Short mmCIF file of C-alpha atoms in Angstrom, two decimals:
data_model
loop_
_atom_site.label_atom_id
_atom_site.label_comp_id
_atom_site.label_asym_id
_atom_site.label_seq_id
_atom_site.Cartn_x
_atom_site.Cartn_y
_atom_site.Cartn_z
CA MET A 1 75.84 82.91 -22.12
CA ALA A 2 79.34 82.62 -20.79
CA SER A 3 78.65 83.32 -17.36
CA SER A 4 75.60 80.86 -17.32
CA LEU A 5 78.50 77.87 -18.64
CA PHE A 6 80.34 79.30 -15.52
CA PHE A 7 78.27 78.44 -13.52
CA PHE A 8 77.17 75.58 -14.36
CA PHE A 9 80.49 74.04 -15.33
CA LEU A 10 81.06 75.27 -11.57
CA PHE A 11 77.81 73.29 -10.49
CA LEU A 12 78.51 69.96 -12.46
CA LEU A 13 82.15 70.38 -10.04
CA THR A 14 80.99 70.77 -6.56
CA SER A 15 79.85 67.60 -4.61
CA LEU A 16 76.38 68.24 -3.48
CA SER A 17 75.28 70.20 -6.67
CA LEU A 18 76.25 67.76 -9.57
CA TYR A 19 73.61 68.46 -11.96
CA PHE A 20 71.81 72.21 -11.46
CA LEU A 21 72.11 75.42 -13.36
CA PRO A 22 70.59 78.24 -11.39
CA LEU A 23 67.91 79.62 -12.05
CA SER A 24 69.31 83.29 -11.95
CA VAL A 25 70.92 82.82 -14.71
CA LEU A 26 68.91 81.14 -16.75
CA THR A 27 65.93 83.39 -17.74
CA ALA A 28 64.25 81.63 -20.64
CA THR A 29 62.00 78.88 -19.88
CA VAL A 30 63.48 75.15 -19.70
CA VAL A 31 61.88 74.91 -23.46
CA GLU A 32 63.85 77.31 -24.00
CA ASP A 33 67.24 77.09 -23.08
CA LEU A 34 66.36 73.28 -23.96
CA ALA A 35 66.45 74.61 -27.00
CA ASN A 36 69.27 77.51 -27.51
CA LEU A 37 71.68 75.71 -24.88
CA THR A 38 74.23 73.34 -26.52
CA PRO A 39 77.21 71.49 -24.20
CA PRO A 40 80.69 73.39 -24.47
CA PRO A 41 83.83 71.66 -26.15
CA ASP A 42 85.16 69.85 -22.37
CA PHE A 43 81.63 69.00 -21.30
CA SER A 44 82.86 65.17 -21.86
CA THR A 45 86.29 65.75 -19.56
CA THR A 46 84.23 67.43 -17.12
CA ILE A 47 81.49 64.37 -16.83
CA THR A 48 84.24 62.37 -17.13
CA THR A 49 86.49 64.67 -13.79
CA ASN A 50 82.90 64.63 -12.32
CA CYS A 51 82.28 60.74 -12.59
CA LEU A 52 85.82 60.15 -10.76
CA ARG A 53 84.90 61.88 -7.67
CA ASP A 54 81.43 59.90 -7.54
CA PRO A 55 80.98 56.80 -8.94
CA ASN A 56 77.25 56.86 -8.09
CA LEU A 57 75.98 59.89 -9.97
CA ARG A 58 73.91 57.86 -12.94
CA TYR A 59 75.04 59.23 -15.21
CA CYS A 60 78.40 57.95 -14.56
CA ASN A 61 77.76 54.49 -16.60
CA ASN A 62 77.33 55.76 -19.92
CA THR A 63 80.73 57.82 -19.89
CA SER A 64 81.95 54.48 -22.66
CA SER A 65 78.46 56.05 -24.83
CA SER A 66 77.74 57.69 -28.02
CA PRO A 67 78.06 61.53 -28.39
CA MET A 68 74.44 62.07 -28.44
CA ASP A 69 74.64 60.74 -24.81
CA ILE A 70 76.57 63.78 -23.55
CA VAL A 71 73.83 65.71 -25.12
CA GLU A 72 71.14 63.98 -23.11
CA ILE A 73 73.35 63.96 -20.23
CA PHE A 74 73.33 68.36 -20.72
CA ARG A 75 70.35 68.85 -21.65
CA SER A 76 69.40 67.10 -17.97
CA THR A 77 71.78 69.44 -15.76
CA ILE A 78 68.65 72.55 -17.66
CA VAL A 79 65.88 70.39 -16.86
CA ALA A 80 66.60 69.80 -13.14
CA SER A 81 68.03 73.57 -13.37
CA HIS A 82 64.30 74.49 -13.62
CA LEU A 83 62.34 71.43 -12.46
CA CYS A 84 64.13 72.19 -9.53
CA ASN A 85 62.81 75.72 -8.87
CA GLU A 86 59.57 74.48 -10.49
CA SER A 87 59.15 72.38 -7.06
CA LYS A 88 59.67 75.83 -4.49
CA ASN A 89 62.97 73.92 -2.89
CA PRO A 90 64.60 76.54 -0.75
CA ASN A 91 68.15 76.42 -1.94
CA CYS A 92 68.79 74.72 -5.32
CA VAL A 93 72.26 75.71 -5.72
CA ASP A 94 72.46 73.23 -2.75
CA SER A 95 70.07 70.53 -2.84
CA PHE A 96 67.70 69.27 -4.68
CA PRO A 97 64.96 66.83 -2.05
CA LYS A 98 61.76 67.05 -3.48
CA ILE A 99 60.20 66.30 -7.06
CA ARG A 100 56.28 68.72 -6.61
CA ILE A 101 53.95 69.74 -8.44
CA HIS A 102 50.40 70.24 -7.79
CA SER A 103 46.98 71.72 -9.74
CA ARG A 104 49.47 72.54 -12.69
CA PRO A 105 48.61 70.00 -15.87
CA LYS A 106 49.93 71.24 -17.97
CA THR A 107 53.27 72.17 -16.38
CA ALA A 108 52.79 68.80 -14.71
CA ALA A 109 52.58 66.82 -18.10
CA LEU A 110 55.46 69.09 -19.76
CA TYR A 111 58.26 67.87 -17.17
CA LEU A 112 56.98 63.71 -17.21
CA SER A 113 57.78 64.15 -21.45
CA PHE A 114 61.26 64.37 -20.53
CA ASP A 115 62.66 60.96 -20.65
CA PHE A 116 66.04 61.64 -20.41
CA PHE A 117 65.97 63.47 -17.14
CA TRP A 118 64.00 61.18 -15.74
CA LYS A 119 66.59 59.08 -16.71
CA TYR A 120 69.51 60.89 -15.22
CA CYS A 121 67.83 61.50 -12.35
CA PRO A 122 69.42 63.40 -9.02
CA LEU A 123 70.41 61.50 -6.14
CA THR A 124 69.07 64.21 -3.80
CA VAL A 125 65.61 63.30 -5.19
CA VAL A 126 63.57 61.75 -2.46
CA GLU A 127 60.26 63.29 -3.06
CA ILE A 128 57.45 62.78 -6.00
CA GLU A 129 54.87 65.11 -5.41
CA LEU A 130 52.56 65.15 -9.13
CA VAL A 131 48.97 65.66 -7.35
CA ASN A 132 46.12 67.11 -8.59
CA ASN A 133 46.77 67.51 -12.51
CA SER A 134 44.04 65.16 -13.92
CA LEU A 135 47.64 63.53 -15.99
CA LYS A 136 45.97 60.51 -18.45
CA GLY A 137 47.09 57.26 -19.29
CA ASP A 138 49.59 54.59 -18.24
CA PHE A 139 50.96 54.70 -14.44
CA PRO A 140 53.88 56.85 -15.39
CA THR A 141 57.31 54.87 -15.47
CA ASN A 142 59.60 57.03 -15.67
CA VAL A 143 59.87 58.24 -12.20
CA LEU A 144 60.23 54.74 -10.63
CA SER A 145 64.23 55.99 -12.35
CA CYS A 146 64.79 57.92 -9.38
CA ALA A 147 65.33 54.04 -6.69
CA GLN A 148 66.20 56.46 -4.12
CA ILE A 149 62.90 57.81 -3.35
CA ARG A 150 61.19 57.51 0.11
CA THR A 151 57.54 59.19 -1.36
CA LEU A 152 55.79 59.34 -4.55
CA ASP A 153 52.42 60.69 -4.71
CA LEU A 154 49.82 60.52 -7.64
CA SER A 155 46.58 61.08 -5.84
CA TYR A 156 43.76 62.62 -8.07
CA ASN A 157 45.20 62.29 -11.87
CA GLN A 158 43.06 60.46 -13.96
CA PHE A 159 45.86 56.77 -14.83
CA SER A 160 44.90 54.20 -16.01
CA GLY A 161 46.22 50.55 -16.97
CA PHE A 162 47.36 48.20 -14.09
CA VAL A 163 50.08 50.02 -10.88
CA PRO A 164 53.13 48.33 -11.73
CA VAL A 165 53.67 46.90 -8.85
CA GLN A 166 56.89 44.97 -9.16
CA ASN A 167 58.59 47.84 -10.59
CA LEU A 168 56.99 49.66 -7.45
CA SER A 169 58.27 46.34 -4.82
CA LEU A 170 62.25 47.29 -6.12
CA LEU A 171 62.35 50.82 -4.23
CA THR A 172 63.02 50.08 -1.06
CA ASN A 173 63.57 53.09 -0.46
CA LEU A 174 59.61 53.01 -1.36
CA THR A 175 58.01 54.46 2.84
CA ARG A 176 54.81 56.98 1.03
CA LEU A 177 52.63 55.86 -1.47
CA ASN A 178 49.92 57.76 -2.58
CA VAL A 179 48.25 56.45 -5.69
CA SER A 180 44.57 56.88 -4.27
CA TYR A 181 41.27 58.73 -6.81
CA ASN A 182 42.10 57.49 -9.91
CA ARG A 183 41.06 54.73 -12.93
CA PHE A 184 43.41 51.60 -12.04
CA SER A 185 42.19 48.99 -12.91
CA GLU A 186 41.59 46.05 -9.87
CA ASP A 187 44.74 44.39 -9.54
CA ARG A 188 44.93 41.76 -6.87
CA ILE A 189 47.75 44.06 -4.67
CA SER A 190 45.60 42.41 -1.06
CA ASP A 191 47.64 39.03 -1.63
CA SER A 192 51.11 40.44 -2.24
CA ASP A 193 53.30 41.28 -0.15
CA PHE A 194 53.19 44.42 -1.58
CA PHE A 195 50.75 45.45 -0.02
CA LYS A 196 52.10 45.51 3.39
CA ARG A 197 54.18 47.70 3.18
CA PHE A 198 51.84 50.07 2.36
CA ASN A 199 47.87 50.51 4.34
CA ALA A 200 44.49 51.36 2.18
CA SER A 201 44.31 55.13 2.60
CA SER A 202 47.57 54.83 -0.03
CA PHE A 203 44.65 53.33 -2.52
CA ILE A 204 41.23 54.51 -1.76
CA GLN A 205 39.20 55.20 -5.04
CA SER A 206 42.13 54.35 -6.89
CA GLY A 207 40.94 50.76 -9.05
CA VAL A 208 42.93 48.96 -7.24
CA LEU A 209 41.25 47.42 -4.88
CA PRO A 210 37.90 45.85 -5.13
CA ASN A 211 35.37 48.66 -3.97
CA VAL A 212 34.13 47.33 -1.59
CA LYS A 213 29.96 49.31 -2.78
CA ARG A 214 30.42 47.57 -5.50
CA TYR A 215 32.14 44.94 -4.09
CA LYS A 216 28.28 44.33 -2.49
CA MET A 217 27.06 45.11 -4.97
CA LYS A 218 28.02 42.80 -7.41
CA VAL A 219 27.13 39.91 -4.06
CA LEU A 220 23.24 41.81 -4.37
CA VAL A 221 23.32 41.15 -8.09
CA LEU A 222 25.29 37.93 -8.21
CA LEU A 223 22.86 36.47 -4.67
CA ILE A 224 19.50 37.86 -5.55
CA VAL A 225 18.78 39.84 -8.82
CA PHE A 226 20.50 37.33 -10.95
CA PRO A 227 19.16 33.87 -9.49
CA LEU A 228 15.78 36.50 -9.63
CA MET A 229 16.89 37.34 -13.32
CA VAL A 230 16.70 34.01 -13.71
CA ILE A 231 13.03 33.05 -11.73
CA LEU A 232 12.14 35.75 -13.91
CA LEU A 233 13.45 34.00 -17.46
CA CYS A 234 12.37 30.87 -16.40
CA PHE A 235 8.60 32.12 -15.60
CA CYS A 236 8.58 34.13 -18.27
CA PHE A 237 9.69 31.73 -20.80
CA GLY A 238 6.78 28.96 -19.13
CA TRP A 239 4.35 31.29 -20.31
CA ILE A 240 5.38 31.71 -23.26
CA CYS A 241 5.72 28.01 -23.96
CA LEU A 242 2.45 26.96 -22.04
CA LYS A 243 0.16 30.39 -22.86
CA ARG A 244 1.91 31.68 -26.44
CA PRO A 245 3.99 29.22 -28.50
CA ASP A 246 3.76 30.97 -30.86
CA TYR A 247 6.35 33.20 -30.23
CA LEU A 248 8.27 31.22 -30.29
CA PRO A 249 10.53 29.84 -33.86
CA ARG A 250 8.81 27.80 -35.56
CA THR A 251 11.07 24.38 -35.30
CA CYS A 252 10.88 24.05 -30.95
CA ARG A 253 6.72 24.00 -31.07
CA ARG A 254 4.36 22.19 -32.22
CA SER A 255 2.00 24.13 -34.79
CA HIS A 256 -0.81 22.73 -34.52
CA LYS A 257 -1.36 23.19 -31.44
CA PHE A 258 -3.46 26.81 -30.37
CA THR A 259 -3.90 28.14 -26.79
CA SER A 260 -7.15 30.30 -25.45
CA ALA A 261 -4.74 32.33 -24.78
CA MET A 262 -3.22 32.72 -28.93
CA LEU A 263 -6.64 32.43 -30.79
CA GLU A 264 -8.57 35.54 -27.75
CA ALA A 265 -5.71 37.35 -29.83
CA SER A 266 -6.34 36.33 -32.60
CA THR A 267 -9.69 37.39 -32.65
CA ASP A 268 -9.68 40.62 -30.16
CA GLU A 269 -10.61 37.92 -27.59
CA PHE A 270 -14.17 36.75 -29.35
CA SER A 271 -15.54 39.92 -30.00
CA ASP A 272 -18.10 40.35 -32.15
CA GLN A 273 -17.01 41.76 -35.67
CA LYS A 274 -14.52 38.61 -35.73
CA LEU A 275 -18.28 36.76 -34.91
CA VAL A 276 -19.14 35.00 -38.36
CA GLY A 277 -21.05 32.34 -37.56
CA LYS A 278 -23.49 30.18 -35.08
CA SER A 279 -24.71 26.29 -35.06
CA ASN A 280 -26.09 24.07 -32.45
CA GLY A 281 -23.30 24.06 -29.85
CA VAL A 282 -20.96 26.02 -32.09
CA ASP A 283 -19.55 29.78 -32.52
CA ILE A 284 -17.97 30.70 -35.10
CA PHE A 285 -15.19 33.45 -35.91
CA ARG A 286 -12.60 34.07 -38.09
CA GLY A 287 -8.99 35.39 -37.17
CA THR A 288 -6.00 36.29 -38.05
CA LEU A 289 -2.74 34.37 -36.37
CA ARG A 290 0.21 35.68 -35.30
CA ASP A 291 1.92 34.41 -38.30
CA GLY A 292 -0.16 35.91 -40.73
CA THR A 293 -2.76 32.88 -41.49
CA GLU A 294 -6.54 33.69 -42.46
CA ALA A 295 -7.57 31.30 -40.21
CA LYS A 296 -11.90 30.29 -39.20
CA ILE A 297 -12.29 29.38 -35.60
CA GLU A 298 -14.98 26.47 -34.20
CA VAL A 299 -15.06 27.06 -30.48
CA TYR A 300 -17.38 24.63 -28.92
CA THR A 301 -19.50 26.08 -26.28
CA GLU A 302 -20.46 23.39 -24.71
CA LYS A 303 -18.95 21.78 -21.10
CA VAL A 304 -17.86 18.22 -21.83
CA SER A 305 -16.68 16.06 -19.20
CA ARG A 306 -12.59 14.95 -18.62
CA GLU A 307 -13.40 11.98 -21.10
CA LYS A 308 -15.34 13.62 -23.34
CA ARG A 309 -11.58 16.04 -24.07
CA ARG A 310 -10.22 13.04 -24.17
CA GLU A 311 -12.35 12.34 -27.45
CA PHE A 312 -11.72 14.94 -28.93
CA ALA A 313 -8.55 15.37 -28.63
CA GLU A 314 -7.97 11.98 -30.67
CA GLU A 315 -11.22 13.38 -33.33
CA CYS A 316 -9.20 16.43 -33.74
CA GLU A 317 -5.29 15.01 -34.37
CA ALA A 318 -6.98 12.96 -36.63
CA VAL A 319 -8.94 15.50 -38.10
CA PHE A 320 -5.29 17.51 -38.35
CA LYS A 321 -3.46 14.30 -40.17
CA LEU A 322 -6.92 13.67 -43.01
CA ARG A 323 -6.15 15.61 -46.41
CA HIS A 324 -8.62 15.82 -49.44
CA LYS A 325 -9.58 17.97 -52.49
CA ASN A 326 -12.87 18.46 -50.48
CA LEU A 327 -12.47 19.22 -47.55
CA VAL A 328 -10.88 22.70 -45.37
CA ARG A 329 -7.45 21.77 -44.53
CA VAL A 330 -7.40 21.49 -40.59
CA LEU A 331 -4.83 23.63 -38.97
CA GLY A 332 -4.86 22.73 -35.34
CA TRP A 333 -7.12 22.73 -31.73
CA CYS A 334 -7.05 24.04 -29.35
CA ASN A 335 -8.18 21.57 -25.71
CA SER A 336 -8.32 23.39 -22.43
CA ARG A 337 -10.67 23.25 -19.63
CA SER A 338 -11.59 27.33 -20.94
CA LEU A 339 -11.28 26.23 -24.31
CA ARG A 340 -12.19 23.58 -26.82
CA ALA A 341 -11.44 25.07 -30.61
CA LEU A 342 -11.03 23.31 -33.91
CA VAL A 343 -9.44 25.76 -35.96
CA THR A 344 -8.74 25.64 -40.01
CA GLU A 345 -8.13 27.29 -43.04
CA TRP A 346 -10.04 30.37 -44.08
CA THR A 347 -11.48 29.82 -47.06
CA ASN A 348 -12.82 33.35 -49.39
CA GLY A 349 -14.77 31.26 -51.76
CA GLU A 350 -18.83 31.98 -51.34
CA ASN A 351 -20.80 29.27 -49.37
CA LEU A 352 -23.43 26.69 -51.64
CA GLU A 353 -26.90 28.84 -50.01
CA THR A 354 -25.03 32.44 -51.51
CA TRP A 355 -23.95 30.12 -55.27
CA LEU A 356 -27.54 28.77 -55.27
CA SER A 357 -28.85 31.89 -55.25
CA SER A 358 -26.98 33.67 -58.28
CA SER A 359 -27.34 32.21 -61.67
CA SER A 360 -24.36 29.53 -61.84
CA ALA A 361 -26.27 27.93 -60.52
CA SER A 362 -28.46 27.80 -62.84
CA SER A 363 -27.83 24.73 -64.52
CA TRP A 364 -28.65 21.09 -62.85
CA ARG A 365 -25.40 19.52 -63.72
CA ARG A 366 -22.95 21.53 -62.31
CA ARG A 367 -25.84 21.10 -58.70
CA LEU A 368 -24.34 17.63 -59.67
CA ARG A 369 -20.56 17.72 -59.23
CA VAL A 370 -21.25 20.19 -56.97
CA VAL A 371 -22.73 17.16 -55.05
CA MET A 372 -20.05 14.47 -56.13
CA GLY A 373 -17.66 16.87 -54.61
CA VAL A 374 -19.62 16.02 -51.37
CA VAL A 375 -19.55 12.86 -51.75
CA GLU A 376 -16.14 12.02 -52.17
CA GLY A 377 -15.48 14.06 -49.05
CA ILE A 378 -17.61 11.77 -47.40
CA CYS A 379 -16.48 8.60 -48.07
CA TYR A 380 -12.66 9.65 -48.01
CA LEU A 381 -14.12 10.91 -44.10
CA SER A 382 -16.30 7.65 -43.64
CA ASP A 383 -13.54 5.47 -43.96
CA GLN A 384 -10.02 7.17 -42.60
CA TRP A 385 -12.05 7.70 -39.02
CA PRO A 386 -15.52 7.23 -39.57
CA GLU A 387 -16.18 9.00 -35.06
CA ILE A 388 -15.90 12.43 -37.10
CA THR A 389 -19.49 13.89 -38.35
CA PHE A 390 -18.94 17.33 -39.94
CA ASP A 391 -22.33 19.88 -41.24
CA LEU A 392 -23.55 19.78 -44.47
CA ARG A 393 -26.12 23.06 -44.67
CA THR A 394 -25.77 24.06 -47.80
CA SER A 395 -24.57 27.47 -45.60
CA SER A 396 -21.05 25.37 -43.85
CA VAL A 397 -19.84 23.93 -47.60
CA LEU A 398 -17.83 26.69 -48.87
CA LEU A 399 -16.65 26.46 -53.31
CA SER A 400 -13.15 27.08 -53.71
CA ALA A 401 -11.63 30.80 -55.28
CA ASP A 402 -9.85 28.39 -57.64
CA ASP A 403 -12.20 25.82 -59.38
CA GLN A 404 -14.97 26.21 -57.79
CA ALA A 405 -14.66 22.38 -55.89
CA PRO A 406 -17.09 21.90 -52.28
CA LEU A 407 -15.59 22.15 -49.22
CA ILE A 408 -16.46 20.47 -46.55
CA SER A 409 -15.56 23.54 -43.67
CA GLN A 410 -17.50 22.26 -40.58
CA PHE A 411 -16.55 19.94 -38.26
CA LYS A 412 -18.32 18.12 -35.13
CA ILE A 413 -15.64 16.61 -33.15
CA GLY A 414 -16.76 14.60 -29.91
CA ASP A 415 -20.53 15.18 -31.31
CA GLY A 416 -21.11 11.34 -30.55
CA THR A 417 -22.82 10.87 -33.89
CA ASN A 418 -22.36 8.49 -36.82
CA LEU A 419 -23.23 6.84 -40.25
CA SER A 420 -26.57 6.90 -39.94
CA THR A 421 -26.86 11.11 -39.04
CA ASN A 422 -24.21 11.33 -41.34
CA ILE A 423 -26.41 9.82 -44.17
CA PHE A 424 -29.34 12.33 -42.83
CA ASN A 425 -27.06 14.99 -43.06
CA PHE A 426 -26.98 14.40 -46.52
CA GLY A 427 -29.78 13.03 -47.30
CA LEU A 428 -30.92 16.98 -46.59
CA PHE A 429 -28.58 18.78 -48.51
CA LEU A 430 -29.02 16.68 -51.31
CA LEU A 431 -33.05 17.82 -50.90
CA GLU A 432 -31.00 22.74 -50.04
CA MET A 433 -29.02 21.78 -54.01
CA ILE A 434 -32.88 20.31 -55.33
CA THR A 435 -35.23 22.98 -53.88
CA ASN A 436 -33.39 25.46 -52.64
CA LEU A 437 -34.85 25.76 -50.09
CA ARG A 438 -33.99 24.85 -46.30
CA PRO A 439 -35.21 24.48 -42.25
CA ASP A 440 -35.53 27.11 -40.47
CA GLU A 441 -33.74 26.82 -37.53
CA GLU A 442 -35.08 28.84 -34.99
CA GLN A 443 -38.75 26.81 -35.28
CA GLU A 444 -38.82 23.87 -33.35
CA ASP A 445 -38.85 20.40 -35.23
CA SER A 446 -37.73 22.40 -38.40
CA GLU A 447 -36.47 19.38 -39.37
CA ARG A 448 -39.79 16.56 -39.98
CA ARG A 449 -41.65 20.18 -41.20
CA TYR A 450 -39.35 20.50 -44.32
CA LEU A 451 -39.26 17.54 -45.16
CA GLU A 452 -42.83 16.90 -44.37
CA TYR A 453 -43.57 19.57 -47.01
CA ILE A 454 -41.46 17.83 -50.19
CA ARG A 455 -42.91 14.26 -49.43
CA VAL A 456 -46.08 16.02 -49.31
CA HIS A 457 -44.64 17.04 -53.26
CA TYR A 458 -43.46 14.02 -54.25
CA PRO A 459 -43.48 12.74 -57.17
CA ASP A 460 -46.71 14.38 -58.90
CA ASN A 461 -45.91 17.91 -58.08
CA LEU A 462 -41.94 18.22 -58.13
CA GLU A 463 -42.39 21.45 -59.61
CA ARG A 464 -43.77 23.04 -56.84
CA VAL A 465 -40.48 22.15 -54.47
CA ILE A 466 -37.47 22.61 -57.76
CA ASP A 467 -35.85 25.74 -57.56
CA GLU A 468 -37.51 27.71 -60.35
CA LYS A 469 -34.44 29.12 -60.95
CA MET A 470 -32.84 25.45 -63.08
CA LYS A 471 -33.31 25.22 -66.84
CA ILE A 472 -34.47 21.70 -66.72
CA GLU A 473 -35.44 19.95 -69.55
CA GLU A 474 -38.97 17.17 -69.64
CA LYS A 475 -35.38 14.61 -70.25
CA ALA A 476 -33.90 15.97 -67.65
CA LEU A 477 -36.89 15.67 -65.23
CA GLU A 478 -36.80 12.43 -63.66
CA ASN A 479 -32.98 13.02 -63.70
CA VAL A 480 -34.07 15.15 -60.78
CA LYS A 481 -36.81 13.32 -59.73
CA GLN A 482 -34.08 10.02 -59.43
CA ALA A 483 -32.00 12.60 -57.12
CA MET A 484 -34.75 13.52 -55.25
CA THR A 485 -35.42 10.35 -53.93
CA LEU A 486 -31.88 9.35 -52.78
CA GLY A 487 -32.11 12.77 -50.74
CA LEU A 488 -35.75 10.98 -49.10
CA MET A 489 -34.04 7.76 -48.52
CA CYS A 490 -31.16 8.91 -46.89
CA THR A 491 -33.47 10.76 -44.47
CA ASP A 492 -36.07 8.01 -43.42
CA LYS A 493 -36.10 6.85 -41.12
CA PRO A 494 -35.25 3.77 -38.69
CA PRO A 495 -32.05 3.74 -40.67
CA LEU A 496 -32.52 0.21 -41.67
CA LYS A 497 -33.93 2.25 -44.98
CA GLN A 498 -31.10 3.85 -45.54
CA PRO A 499 -28.82 3.45 -48.46
CA SER A 500 -24.91 3.18 -47.99
CA LEU A 501 -22.39 5.68 -48.80
CA THR A 502 -21.32 2.93 -51.44
CA GLN A 503 -25.03 3.44 -52.73
CA ILE A 504 -25.27 6.85 -52.30
CA TYR A 505 -21.86 7.17 -54.41
CA ASP A 506 -22.94 4.99 -56.85
CA MET A 507 -26.38 6.42 -57.67
CA VAL A 508 -24.93 10.04 -57.69
CA VAL A 509 -22.31 8.82 -60.24
CA SER A 510 -24.68 7.14 -62.29
CA LEU A 511 -26.23 10.37 -62.41
CA TYR A 512 -24.14 12.45 -63.39
CA GLU A 513 -23.52 10.29 -65.55
CA SER A 514 -27.43 10.48 -67.48
CA SER A 515 -27.35 14.50 -66.93
CA SER A 516 -24.31 14.65 -69.18
CA ARG A 517 -26.20 12.59 -71.86
CA HIS A 518 -29.46 15.14 -71.20
CA HIS A 519 -28.13 18.64 -71.55
#
């Protein structure tokens, strides 16, 4: 140890080697020497003497510092001795011009961590090369304490963050800089005076300068891909608005407007499995809307003119606003070129045709109560929108599942019929409720044949046509006869012989009240 200290002081007193402890006398590693070697008692005096000989030495600005600085200066000389030889300088006793560590990640990281060494960086160091060491983190600003360097090469590492352009600009002797192949953040170096000192080869794939390929890609995205995406999004949004508005939030769409695509989706493209019935010019489907609502969809198969389509839309809008206990609720409609349809709520109750065949329909009074509900619905429709007609066949009138109230469930929008037709249809409906017989739709002129059959037995042989399931006492038979008279009056032609809706309502109410006395 005495021999090592002798050489140390010898080099401290020389003008060219004020920093170096010969590696020939330091056989331990730098970490071990830093842990074991301590400055001699007169080290401070030696430092002062050296500063008098060469005031430019970096530690000369710290001669008035605390004892801890003396220890750092001593430790920096140990690191300098080791680093000079690690960098393979030819004669570390005479000079230390180059710090050069290539492809030794652990060694490079170790020496970068000695901040005290870089603080007192030897004035003789003019080149720093820490290449291909996979070093990570921010730019190592401690190396910039070596302000006299002419070369700084930090290429082939994994440094990130921003390059300290302002600090590098202060290194007036720096003529060669290389930070290529790192992960620095892009900076506006190309617009600064700093870039004029170095060419683009100093920043190859460093991330500092805009990557040409990446820039071209951004331009491609901004000028081509982005507009295409916007057009595609607009197209998709437009398609949704026009074809499938049920995908939009409820507040952004008109819930009563249905498109053909929406109804096709709800009925599996109008499959036969979803078809539940047919009537004149109307196919009836059971569908499930996107929100899970069960619906009845009446598709009008007849091709009509544009004017008729306009009238259809007006009548649909009117029906949509109607609210009555004896009408099914209308959910909306479709009025496109390819499809006209009315969408109503689906009612799980049975229809009157099925009900008439059950034991529940054995009471004449109960049948009259159903008829009275239908008449109330007809009067409401006639008062609100007389142009709207409806299907009053017993197969089309439903009974609600909760209170067995009759529901007119099938409307004939745009049919062009009048009040006389509605009254005629009610007459047929009333006769069906009495006889539990109905016209055979497969035969021509079936309604005329049906009415002739009833008139043949009216009024003397009513027992032949009255539904045998009804238990009618002798007192109630006259009540039934009056109801049949009303039905035949409604089906009379010409229409001038037909009773008005008000007369029909009053007569049905009277019959119902009279039946309660006979019950």
